[in-house]
Short mmCIF file of C-alpha atoms and ligand atoms in Angstrom, two decimals:
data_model
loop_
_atom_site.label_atom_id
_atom_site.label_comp_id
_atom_site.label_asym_id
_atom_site.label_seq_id
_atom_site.Cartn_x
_atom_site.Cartn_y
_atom_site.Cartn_z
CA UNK A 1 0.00 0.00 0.00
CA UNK A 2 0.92 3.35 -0.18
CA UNK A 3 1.70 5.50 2.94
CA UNK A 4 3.43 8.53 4.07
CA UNK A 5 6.40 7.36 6.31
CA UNK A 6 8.67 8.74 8.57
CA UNK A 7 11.47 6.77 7.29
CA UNK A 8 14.29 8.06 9.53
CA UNK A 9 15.28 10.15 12.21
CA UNK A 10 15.09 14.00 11.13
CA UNK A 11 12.35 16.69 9.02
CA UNK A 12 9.73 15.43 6.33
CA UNK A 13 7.86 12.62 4.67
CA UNK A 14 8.37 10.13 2.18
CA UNK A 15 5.19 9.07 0.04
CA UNK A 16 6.31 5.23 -0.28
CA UNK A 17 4.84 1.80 -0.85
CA UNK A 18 5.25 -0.45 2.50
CA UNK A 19 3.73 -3.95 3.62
CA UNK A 20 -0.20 -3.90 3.66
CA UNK A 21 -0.94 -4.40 7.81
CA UNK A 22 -1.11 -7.30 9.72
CA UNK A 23 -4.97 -8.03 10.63
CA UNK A 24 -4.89 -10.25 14.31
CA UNK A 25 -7.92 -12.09 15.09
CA UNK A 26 -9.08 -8.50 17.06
CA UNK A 27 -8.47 -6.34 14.18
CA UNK A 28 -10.15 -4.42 11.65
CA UNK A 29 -9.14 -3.89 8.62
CA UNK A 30 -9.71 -0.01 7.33
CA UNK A 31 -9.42 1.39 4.10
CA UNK A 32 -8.34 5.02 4.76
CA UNK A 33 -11.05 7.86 2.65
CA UNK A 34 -9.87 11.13 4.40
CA UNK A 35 -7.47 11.79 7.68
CA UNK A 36 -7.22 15.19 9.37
CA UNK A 37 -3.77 16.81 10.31
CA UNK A 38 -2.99 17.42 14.23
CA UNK A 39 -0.65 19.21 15.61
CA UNK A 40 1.30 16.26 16.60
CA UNK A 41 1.86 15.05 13.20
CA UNK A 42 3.66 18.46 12.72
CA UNK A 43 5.91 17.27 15.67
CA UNK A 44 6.51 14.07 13.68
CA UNK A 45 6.67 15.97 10.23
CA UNK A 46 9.59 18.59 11.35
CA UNK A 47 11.21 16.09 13.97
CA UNK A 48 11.19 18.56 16.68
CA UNK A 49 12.84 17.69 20.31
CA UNK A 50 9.43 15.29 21.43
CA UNK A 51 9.37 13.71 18.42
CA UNK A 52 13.30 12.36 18.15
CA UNK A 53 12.77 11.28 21.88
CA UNK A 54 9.05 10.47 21.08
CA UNK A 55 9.38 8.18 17.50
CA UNK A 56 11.11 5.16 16.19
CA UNK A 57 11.12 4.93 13.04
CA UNK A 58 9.80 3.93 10.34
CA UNK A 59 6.59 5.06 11.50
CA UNK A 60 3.43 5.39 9.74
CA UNK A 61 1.78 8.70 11.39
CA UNK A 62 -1.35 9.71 11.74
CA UNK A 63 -4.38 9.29 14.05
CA UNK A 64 -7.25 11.42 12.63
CA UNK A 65 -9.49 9.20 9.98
CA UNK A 66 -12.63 7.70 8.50
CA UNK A 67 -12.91 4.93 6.68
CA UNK A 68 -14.39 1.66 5.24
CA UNK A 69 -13.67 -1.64 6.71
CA UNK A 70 -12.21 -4.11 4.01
CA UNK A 71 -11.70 -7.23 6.46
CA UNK A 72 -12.07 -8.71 10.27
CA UNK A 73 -10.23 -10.55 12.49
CA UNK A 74 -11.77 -14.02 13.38
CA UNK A 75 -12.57 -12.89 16.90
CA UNK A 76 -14.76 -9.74 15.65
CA UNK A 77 -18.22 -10.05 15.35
CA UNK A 78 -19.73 -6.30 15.01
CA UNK A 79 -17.98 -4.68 12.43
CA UNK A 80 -18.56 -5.48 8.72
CA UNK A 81 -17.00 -4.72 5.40
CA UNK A 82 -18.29 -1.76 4.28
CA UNK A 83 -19.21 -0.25 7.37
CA UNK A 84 -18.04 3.58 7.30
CA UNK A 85 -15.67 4.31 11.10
CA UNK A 86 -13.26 6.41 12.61
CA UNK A 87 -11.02 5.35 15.38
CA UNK A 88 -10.57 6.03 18.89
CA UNK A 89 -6.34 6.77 18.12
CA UNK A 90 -5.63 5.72 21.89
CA UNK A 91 -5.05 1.99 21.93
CA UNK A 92 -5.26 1.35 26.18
CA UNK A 93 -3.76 -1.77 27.68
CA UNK A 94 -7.14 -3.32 28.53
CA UNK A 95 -5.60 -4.57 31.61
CA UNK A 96 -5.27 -1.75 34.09
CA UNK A 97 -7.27 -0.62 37.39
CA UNK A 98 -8.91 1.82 35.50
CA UNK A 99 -9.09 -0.55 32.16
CA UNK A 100 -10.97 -2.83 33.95
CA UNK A 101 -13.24 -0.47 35.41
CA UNK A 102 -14.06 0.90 32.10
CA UNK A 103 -12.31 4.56 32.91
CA UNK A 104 -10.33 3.19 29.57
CA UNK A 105 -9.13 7.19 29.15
CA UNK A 106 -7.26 7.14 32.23
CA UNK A 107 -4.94 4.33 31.13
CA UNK A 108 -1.63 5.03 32.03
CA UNK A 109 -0.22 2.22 29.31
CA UNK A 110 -1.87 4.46 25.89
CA UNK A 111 0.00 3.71 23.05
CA UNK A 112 -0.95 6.25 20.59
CA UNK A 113 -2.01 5.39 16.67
CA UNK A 114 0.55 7.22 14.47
CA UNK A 115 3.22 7.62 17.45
CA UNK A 116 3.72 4.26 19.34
CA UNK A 117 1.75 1.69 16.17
CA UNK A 118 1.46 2.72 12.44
CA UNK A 119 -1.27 5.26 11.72
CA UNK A 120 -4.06 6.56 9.36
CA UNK A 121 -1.84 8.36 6.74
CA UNK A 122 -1.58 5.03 3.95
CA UNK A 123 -4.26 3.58 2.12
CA UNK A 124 -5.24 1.06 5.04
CA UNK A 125 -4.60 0.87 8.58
CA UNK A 126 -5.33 -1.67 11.35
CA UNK A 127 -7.01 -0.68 15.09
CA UNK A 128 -8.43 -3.11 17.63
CA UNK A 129 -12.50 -3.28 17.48
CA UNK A 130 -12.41 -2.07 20.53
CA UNK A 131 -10.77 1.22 19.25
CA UNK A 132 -13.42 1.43 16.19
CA UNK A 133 -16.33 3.97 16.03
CA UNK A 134 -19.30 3.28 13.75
CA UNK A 135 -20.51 5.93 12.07
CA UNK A 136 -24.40 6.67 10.96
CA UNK A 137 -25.13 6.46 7.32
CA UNK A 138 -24.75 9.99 5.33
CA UNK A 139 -22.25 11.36 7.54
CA UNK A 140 -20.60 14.23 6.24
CA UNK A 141 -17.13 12.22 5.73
CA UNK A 142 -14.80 15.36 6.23
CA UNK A 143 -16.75 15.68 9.83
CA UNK A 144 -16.15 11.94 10.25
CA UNK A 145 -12.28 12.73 9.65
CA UNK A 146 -11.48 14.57 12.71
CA UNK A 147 -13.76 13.20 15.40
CA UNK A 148 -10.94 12.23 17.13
CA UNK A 149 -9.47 16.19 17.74
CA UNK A 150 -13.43 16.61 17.67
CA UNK A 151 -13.62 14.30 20.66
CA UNK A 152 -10.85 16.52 22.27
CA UNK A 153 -12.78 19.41 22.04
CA UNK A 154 -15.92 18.12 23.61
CA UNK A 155 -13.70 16.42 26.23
CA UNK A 156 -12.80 19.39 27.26
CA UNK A 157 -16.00 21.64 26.41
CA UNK A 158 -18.10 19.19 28.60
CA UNK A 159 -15.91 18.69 31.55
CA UNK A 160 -18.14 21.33 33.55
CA UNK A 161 -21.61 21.82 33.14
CA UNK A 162 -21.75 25.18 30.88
CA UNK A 163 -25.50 25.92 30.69
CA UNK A 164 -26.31 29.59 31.14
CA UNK A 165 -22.56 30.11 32.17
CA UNK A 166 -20.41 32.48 30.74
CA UNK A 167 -17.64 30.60 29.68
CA UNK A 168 -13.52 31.60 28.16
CA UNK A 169 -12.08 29.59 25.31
CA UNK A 170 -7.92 30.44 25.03
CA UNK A 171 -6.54 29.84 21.83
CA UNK A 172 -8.74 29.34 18.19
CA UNK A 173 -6.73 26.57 16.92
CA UNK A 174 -8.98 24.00 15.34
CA UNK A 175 -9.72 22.35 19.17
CA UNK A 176 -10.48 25.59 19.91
CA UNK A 177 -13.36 26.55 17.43
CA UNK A 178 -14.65 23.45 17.60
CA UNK A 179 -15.05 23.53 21.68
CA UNK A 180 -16.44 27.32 20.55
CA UNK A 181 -19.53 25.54 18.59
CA UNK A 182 -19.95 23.03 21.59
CA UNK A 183 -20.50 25.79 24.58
CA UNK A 184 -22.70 27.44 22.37
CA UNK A 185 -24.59 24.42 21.51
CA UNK A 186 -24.68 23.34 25.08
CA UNK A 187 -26.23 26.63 26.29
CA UNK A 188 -23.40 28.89 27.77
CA UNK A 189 -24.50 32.31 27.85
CA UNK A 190 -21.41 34.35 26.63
CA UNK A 191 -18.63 32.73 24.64
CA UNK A 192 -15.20 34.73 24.52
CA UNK A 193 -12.47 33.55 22.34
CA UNK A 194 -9.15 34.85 23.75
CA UNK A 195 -6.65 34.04 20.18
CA UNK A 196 -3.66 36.28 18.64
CA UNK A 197 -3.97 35.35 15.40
CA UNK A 198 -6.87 37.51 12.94
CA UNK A 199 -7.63 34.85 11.12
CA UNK A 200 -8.61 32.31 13.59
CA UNK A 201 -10.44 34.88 15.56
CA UNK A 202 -12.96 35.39 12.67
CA UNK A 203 -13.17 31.75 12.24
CA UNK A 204 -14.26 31.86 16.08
CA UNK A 205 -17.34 34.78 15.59
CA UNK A 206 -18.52 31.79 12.56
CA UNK A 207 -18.08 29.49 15.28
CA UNK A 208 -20.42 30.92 17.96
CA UNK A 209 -18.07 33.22 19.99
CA UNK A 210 -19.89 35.94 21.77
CA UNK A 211 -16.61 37.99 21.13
CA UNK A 212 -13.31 36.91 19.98
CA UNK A 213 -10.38 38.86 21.56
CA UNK A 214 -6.48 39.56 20.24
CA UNK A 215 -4.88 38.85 24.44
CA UNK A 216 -1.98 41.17 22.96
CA UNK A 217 -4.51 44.43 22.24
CA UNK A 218 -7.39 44.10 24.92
CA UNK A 219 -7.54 42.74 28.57
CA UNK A 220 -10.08 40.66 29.69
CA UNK A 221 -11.69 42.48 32.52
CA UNK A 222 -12.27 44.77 30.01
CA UNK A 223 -14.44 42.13 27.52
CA UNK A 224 -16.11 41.41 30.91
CA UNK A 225 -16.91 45.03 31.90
CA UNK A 226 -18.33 45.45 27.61
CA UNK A 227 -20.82 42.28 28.32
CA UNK A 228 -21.66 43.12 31.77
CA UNK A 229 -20.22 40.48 33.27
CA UNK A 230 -19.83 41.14 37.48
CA UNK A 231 -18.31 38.22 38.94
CA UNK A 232 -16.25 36.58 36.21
CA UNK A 233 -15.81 33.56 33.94
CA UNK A 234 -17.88 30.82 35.67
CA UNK A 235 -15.79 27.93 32.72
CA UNK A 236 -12.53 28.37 31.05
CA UNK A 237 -11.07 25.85 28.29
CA UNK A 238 -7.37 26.16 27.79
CA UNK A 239 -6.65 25.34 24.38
CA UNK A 240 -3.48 27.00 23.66
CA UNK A 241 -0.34 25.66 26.23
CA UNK A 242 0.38 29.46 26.53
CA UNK A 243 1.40 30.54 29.32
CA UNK A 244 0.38 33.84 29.32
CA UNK A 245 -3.35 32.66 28.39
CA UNK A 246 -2.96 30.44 31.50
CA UNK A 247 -2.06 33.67 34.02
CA UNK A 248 -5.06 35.45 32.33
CA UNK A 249 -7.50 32.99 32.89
CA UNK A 250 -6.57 32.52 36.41
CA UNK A 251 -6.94 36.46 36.69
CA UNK A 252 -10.77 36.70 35.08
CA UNK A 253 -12.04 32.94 36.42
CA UNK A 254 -15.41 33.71 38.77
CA UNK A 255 -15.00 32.53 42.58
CA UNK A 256 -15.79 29.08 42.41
CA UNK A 257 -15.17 28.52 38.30
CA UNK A 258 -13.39 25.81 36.79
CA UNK A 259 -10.80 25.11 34.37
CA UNK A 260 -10.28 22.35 32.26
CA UNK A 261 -7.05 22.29 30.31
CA UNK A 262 -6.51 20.75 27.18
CA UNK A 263 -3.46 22.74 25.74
CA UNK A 264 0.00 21.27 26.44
CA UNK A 265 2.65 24.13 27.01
CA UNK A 266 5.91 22.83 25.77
CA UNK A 267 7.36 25.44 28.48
CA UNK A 268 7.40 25.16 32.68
CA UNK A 269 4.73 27.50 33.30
CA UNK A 270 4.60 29.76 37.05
CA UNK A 271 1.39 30.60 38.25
CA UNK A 272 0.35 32.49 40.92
CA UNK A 273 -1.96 29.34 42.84
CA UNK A 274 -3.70 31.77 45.43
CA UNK A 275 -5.71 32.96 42.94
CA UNK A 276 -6.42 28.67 42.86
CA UNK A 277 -6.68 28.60 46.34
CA UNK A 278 -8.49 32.04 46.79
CA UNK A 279 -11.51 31.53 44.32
CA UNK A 280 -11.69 28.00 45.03
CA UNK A 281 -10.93 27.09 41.52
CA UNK A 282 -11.14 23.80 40.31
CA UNK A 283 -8.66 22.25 37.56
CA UNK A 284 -8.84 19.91 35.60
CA UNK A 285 -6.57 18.22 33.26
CA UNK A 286 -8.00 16.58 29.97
CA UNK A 287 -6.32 14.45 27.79
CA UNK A 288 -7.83 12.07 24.86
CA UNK A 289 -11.43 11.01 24.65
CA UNK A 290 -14.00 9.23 26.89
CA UNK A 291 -14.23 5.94 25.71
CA UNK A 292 -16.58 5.97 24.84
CA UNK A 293 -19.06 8.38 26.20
CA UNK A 294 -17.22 11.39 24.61
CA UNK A 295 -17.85 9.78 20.95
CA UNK A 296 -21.20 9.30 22.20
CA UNK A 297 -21.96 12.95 22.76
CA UNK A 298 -19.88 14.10 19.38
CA UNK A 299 -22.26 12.01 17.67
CA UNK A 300 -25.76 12.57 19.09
CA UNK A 301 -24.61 16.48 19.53
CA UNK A 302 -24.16 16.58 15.41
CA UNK A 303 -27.53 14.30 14.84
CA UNK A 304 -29.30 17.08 16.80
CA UNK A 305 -27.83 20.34 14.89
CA UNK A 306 -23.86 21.26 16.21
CA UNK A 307 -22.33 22.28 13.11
CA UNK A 308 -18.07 21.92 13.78
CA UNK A 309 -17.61 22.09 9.75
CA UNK A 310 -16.37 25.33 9.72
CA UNK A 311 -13.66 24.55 11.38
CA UNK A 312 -12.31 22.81 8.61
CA UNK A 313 -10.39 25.39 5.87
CA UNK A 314 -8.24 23.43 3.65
CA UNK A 315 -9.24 20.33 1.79
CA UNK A 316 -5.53 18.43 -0.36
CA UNK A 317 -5.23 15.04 -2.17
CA UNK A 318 -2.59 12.84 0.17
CA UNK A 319 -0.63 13.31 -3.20
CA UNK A 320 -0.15 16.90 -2.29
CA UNK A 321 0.68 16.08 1.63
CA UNK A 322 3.18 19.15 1.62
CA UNK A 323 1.42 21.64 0.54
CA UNK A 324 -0.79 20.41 3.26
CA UNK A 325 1.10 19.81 5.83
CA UNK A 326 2.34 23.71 5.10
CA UNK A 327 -1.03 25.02 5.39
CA UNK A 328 -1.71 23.52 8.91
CA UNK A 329 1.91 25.15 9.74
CA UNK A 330 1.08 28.65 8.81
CA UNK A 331 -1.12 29.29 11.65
CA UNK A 332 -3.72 30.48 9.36
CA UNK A 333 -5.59 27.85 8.94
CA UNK A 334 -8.53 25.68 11.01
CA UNK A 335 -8.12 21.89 10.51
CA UNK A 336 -6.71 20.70 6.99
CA UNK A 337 -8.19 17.37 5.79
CA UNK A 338 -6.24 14.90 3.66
CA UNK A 339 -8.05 12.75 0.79
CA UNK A 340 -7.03 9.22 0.38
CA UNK A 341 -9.79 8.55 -2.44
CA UNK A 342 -8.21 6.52 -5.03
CA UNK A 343 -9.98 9.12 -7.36
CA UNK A 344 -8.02 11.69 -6.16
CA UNK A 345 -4.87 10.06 -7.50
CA UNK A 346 -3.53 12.71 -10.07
P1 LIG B 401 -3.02 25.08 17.78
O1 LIG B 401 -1.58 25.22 18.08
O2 LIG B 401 -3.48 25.04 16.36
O3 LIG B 401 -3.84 26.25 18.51
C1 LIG B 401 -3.37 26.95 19.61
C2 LIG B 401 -3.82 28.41 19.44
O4 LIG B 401 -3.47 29.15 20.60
C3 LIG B 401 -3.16 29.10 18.25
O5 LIG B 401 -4.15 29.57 17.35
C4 LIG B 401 -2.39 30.24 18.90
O6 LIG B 401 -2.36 31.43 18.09
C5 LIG B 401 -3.18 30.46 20.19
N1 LIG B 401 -2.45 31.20 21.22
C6 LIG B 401 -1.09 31.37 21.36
N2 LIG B 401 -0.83 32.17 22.41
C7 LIG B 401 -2.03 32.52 22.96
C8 LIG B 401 -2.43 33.33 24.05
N3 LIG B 401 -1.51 33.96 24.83
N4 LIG B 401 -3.74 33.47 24.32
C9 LIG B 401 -4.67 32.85 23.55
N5 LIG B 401 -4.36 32.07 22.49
C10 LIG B 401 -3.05 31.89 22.20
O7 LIG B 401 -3.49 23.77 18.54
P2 LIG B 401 -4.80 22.82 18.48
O8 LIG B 401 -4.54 21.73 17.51
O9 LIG B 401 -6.05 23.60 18.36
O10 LIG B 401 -4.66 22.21 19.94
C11 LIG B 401 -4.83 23.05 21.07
C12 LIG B 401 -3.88 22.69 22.18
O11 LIG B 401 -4.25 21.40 22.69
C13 LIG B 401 -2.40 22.55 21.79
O12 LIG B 401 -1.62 23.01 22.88
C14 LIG B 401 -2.22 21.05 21.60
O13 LIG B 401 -0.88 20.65 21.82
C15 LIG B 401 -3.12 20.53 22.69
N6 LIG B 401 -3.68 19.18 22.49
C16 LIG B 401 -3.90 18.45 23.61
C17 LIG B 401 -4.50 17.22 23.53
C18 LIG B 401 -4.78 16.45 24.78
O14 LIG B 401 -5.24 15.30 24.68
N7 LIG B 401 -4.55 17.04 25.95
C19 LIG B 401 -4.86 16.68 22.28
C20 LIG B 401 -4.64 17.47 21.13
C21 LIG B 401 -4.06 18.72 21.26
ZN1 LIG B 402 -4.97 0.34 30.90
#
């Protein structure tokens, strides 16, 4: 098959034909239609300092997908050729305290599809059917592509109950205007989008965002004192690993408001915890999906109206995986889908 491998330690991608998968007698066999790009696979793609202590290669990345099943294993009874699935991208050891007491996404043995075990971005890839989502007939099949950063964004978006709350998103990236749909769908009252970058912040106004704010021109307390708002944020998402979008939250969160962070600074960050301590703040650290009540929610939340589409901006043919791959670099744009459709093959 063809894939895009990491075929050695250091920067890019080779589009190359390796070995079809193995399918064991728990496996599903998955023809690949369309993956997503995460930030990760930029990691991967550039070889920055967690990826050359992260990945041995050669490594098939990519974790983001839909496709169509082409073959079980002997042991797998509900999945079926032709059935149209993503993939939950974090295989869990099954064997665990909080395996076996179905709390699969606090596994501390995750070995992740695309960085631990060959991933989505080839023609076919292999998961466990117990890492395989069905999806409902007619769904829209770029949507299907990124359920799992998707998943990460209503992780995070549901970790506290936002109904009527007024509620801070920090950062746009595409976890971030995705989460910006969910609030809204789930009933928060005002939605601010804290994000530097102009393009991003208009993605998050078509998104849902009550306001979205450049951190680097306007403070906070000042979008609170333009909406009215007394007492503060009651919910903040951190979806950015910034540091200074961390110290800002902590400075606008409501006595008694929560936090759930998503976004994964890749520098120590110093906080001041009395304002933790103070406001009685509650934090909360999210990483992955639910397995599998997050996928759940995703997928009854779009059957009843959320619309995270516009969060995708850039559509490419795998063939053209740099020019891709360069577009989800820039900054500029929301999630960037590749096409694996043999049709697309120029
Ligand atoms: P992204 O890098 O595309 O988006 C981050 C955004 O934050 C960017 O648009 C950036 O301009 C913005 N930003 C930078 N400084 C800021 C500041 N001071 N205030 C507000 N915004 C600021 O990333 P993404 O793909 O949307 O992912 C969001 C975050 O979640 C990243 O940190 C990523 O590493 C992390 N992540 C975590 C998990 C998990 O399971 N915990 C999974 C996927 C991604
Ligand atoms: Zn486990």
């Amino acid at each position: 098959m063809l894939a895009l491998v990491k075929t050695e330690p250091g920067p890019g991608l080779v589009l190359q034909t390796v070995p079809d998968p193995q399918v064991g007698i728990n496996d599903v066999l998955i023809r690949v239609r369309k993956t997503g790009i995460c930030g990760t696979d930029l990691h991967i793609e550039s070889w920055d300092p967690w990826a050359a202590k992260t990945i041995h290669p050669p490594l098939v990345p990519g974790h983001e997908f839909v496709g169509q099943i082409v073959a079980v294993g002997a042991n797998v009874s509900d999945f079926h050729p032709g059935d149209v699935v993503s993939g939950e991208g974090h295989v869990t050891c099954g064997r665990c305290r909080h395996c076996m007491a179905g709390r699969r996404h606090l596994c501390a043995n995750t070995v992740g599809l695309g960085v631990g075990r060959d991933g989505a971005f080839a023609e076919y890839v292999v998961l466990p059917m117990t890492n395989v989502w069905h999806h409902w007939p007619g769904i829209d099949e770029d949507v299907a592509a990124i359920f799992d950063p998707f998943g990460n964004a209503v992780h995070t978006a549901l970790a506290f109950p936002v109904l009527g709350e007024d509620v801070l998103i920090t950062g746009a990236g595409p976890i971030g205007l995705m989460a910006t749909a969910v609030v809204r769908h789930a009933g928060a009252r005002f939605v601010v989008v804290s994000e530097p970058n102009p393009v991003r912040r208009a993605l998050a106004s078509r998104m849902g965002a009550t306001v979205a704010v450049d951190p680097g021109a306007r403070d906070l307390a000042d979008v609170q004192r333009e909406l009215g708002m007394v007492e503060g944020f009651d919910v903040a998402l951190e979806m950015s690993g910034a540091p200074a979008a961390i110290r800002a939250t902590l400075d606008n969160m409501a006595h008694g408001g929560a936090i759930a962070i998503l976004g994964i600074p890749t520098q120590d960050v110093s906080l001041d915890v009395n304002e933790i301590v103070f406001k009685l703040l509650t934090v909360r650290g999210i990483y992955g999906r639910e397995m599998y009540e997050t996928w759940y929610k995703m997928t009854v939340m779009l059957q009843s109206g959320l619309d995270i589409s516009p969060a995708i901006t850039h559509r490419f043919s795998y063939r053209e995986h740099e020019a891709a791959f360069a577009a989800a670099r820039s900054g500029d744009a929301g999630k960037v889908i590749l096409d694996w459709n043999p049709q697309t093959d120029g």
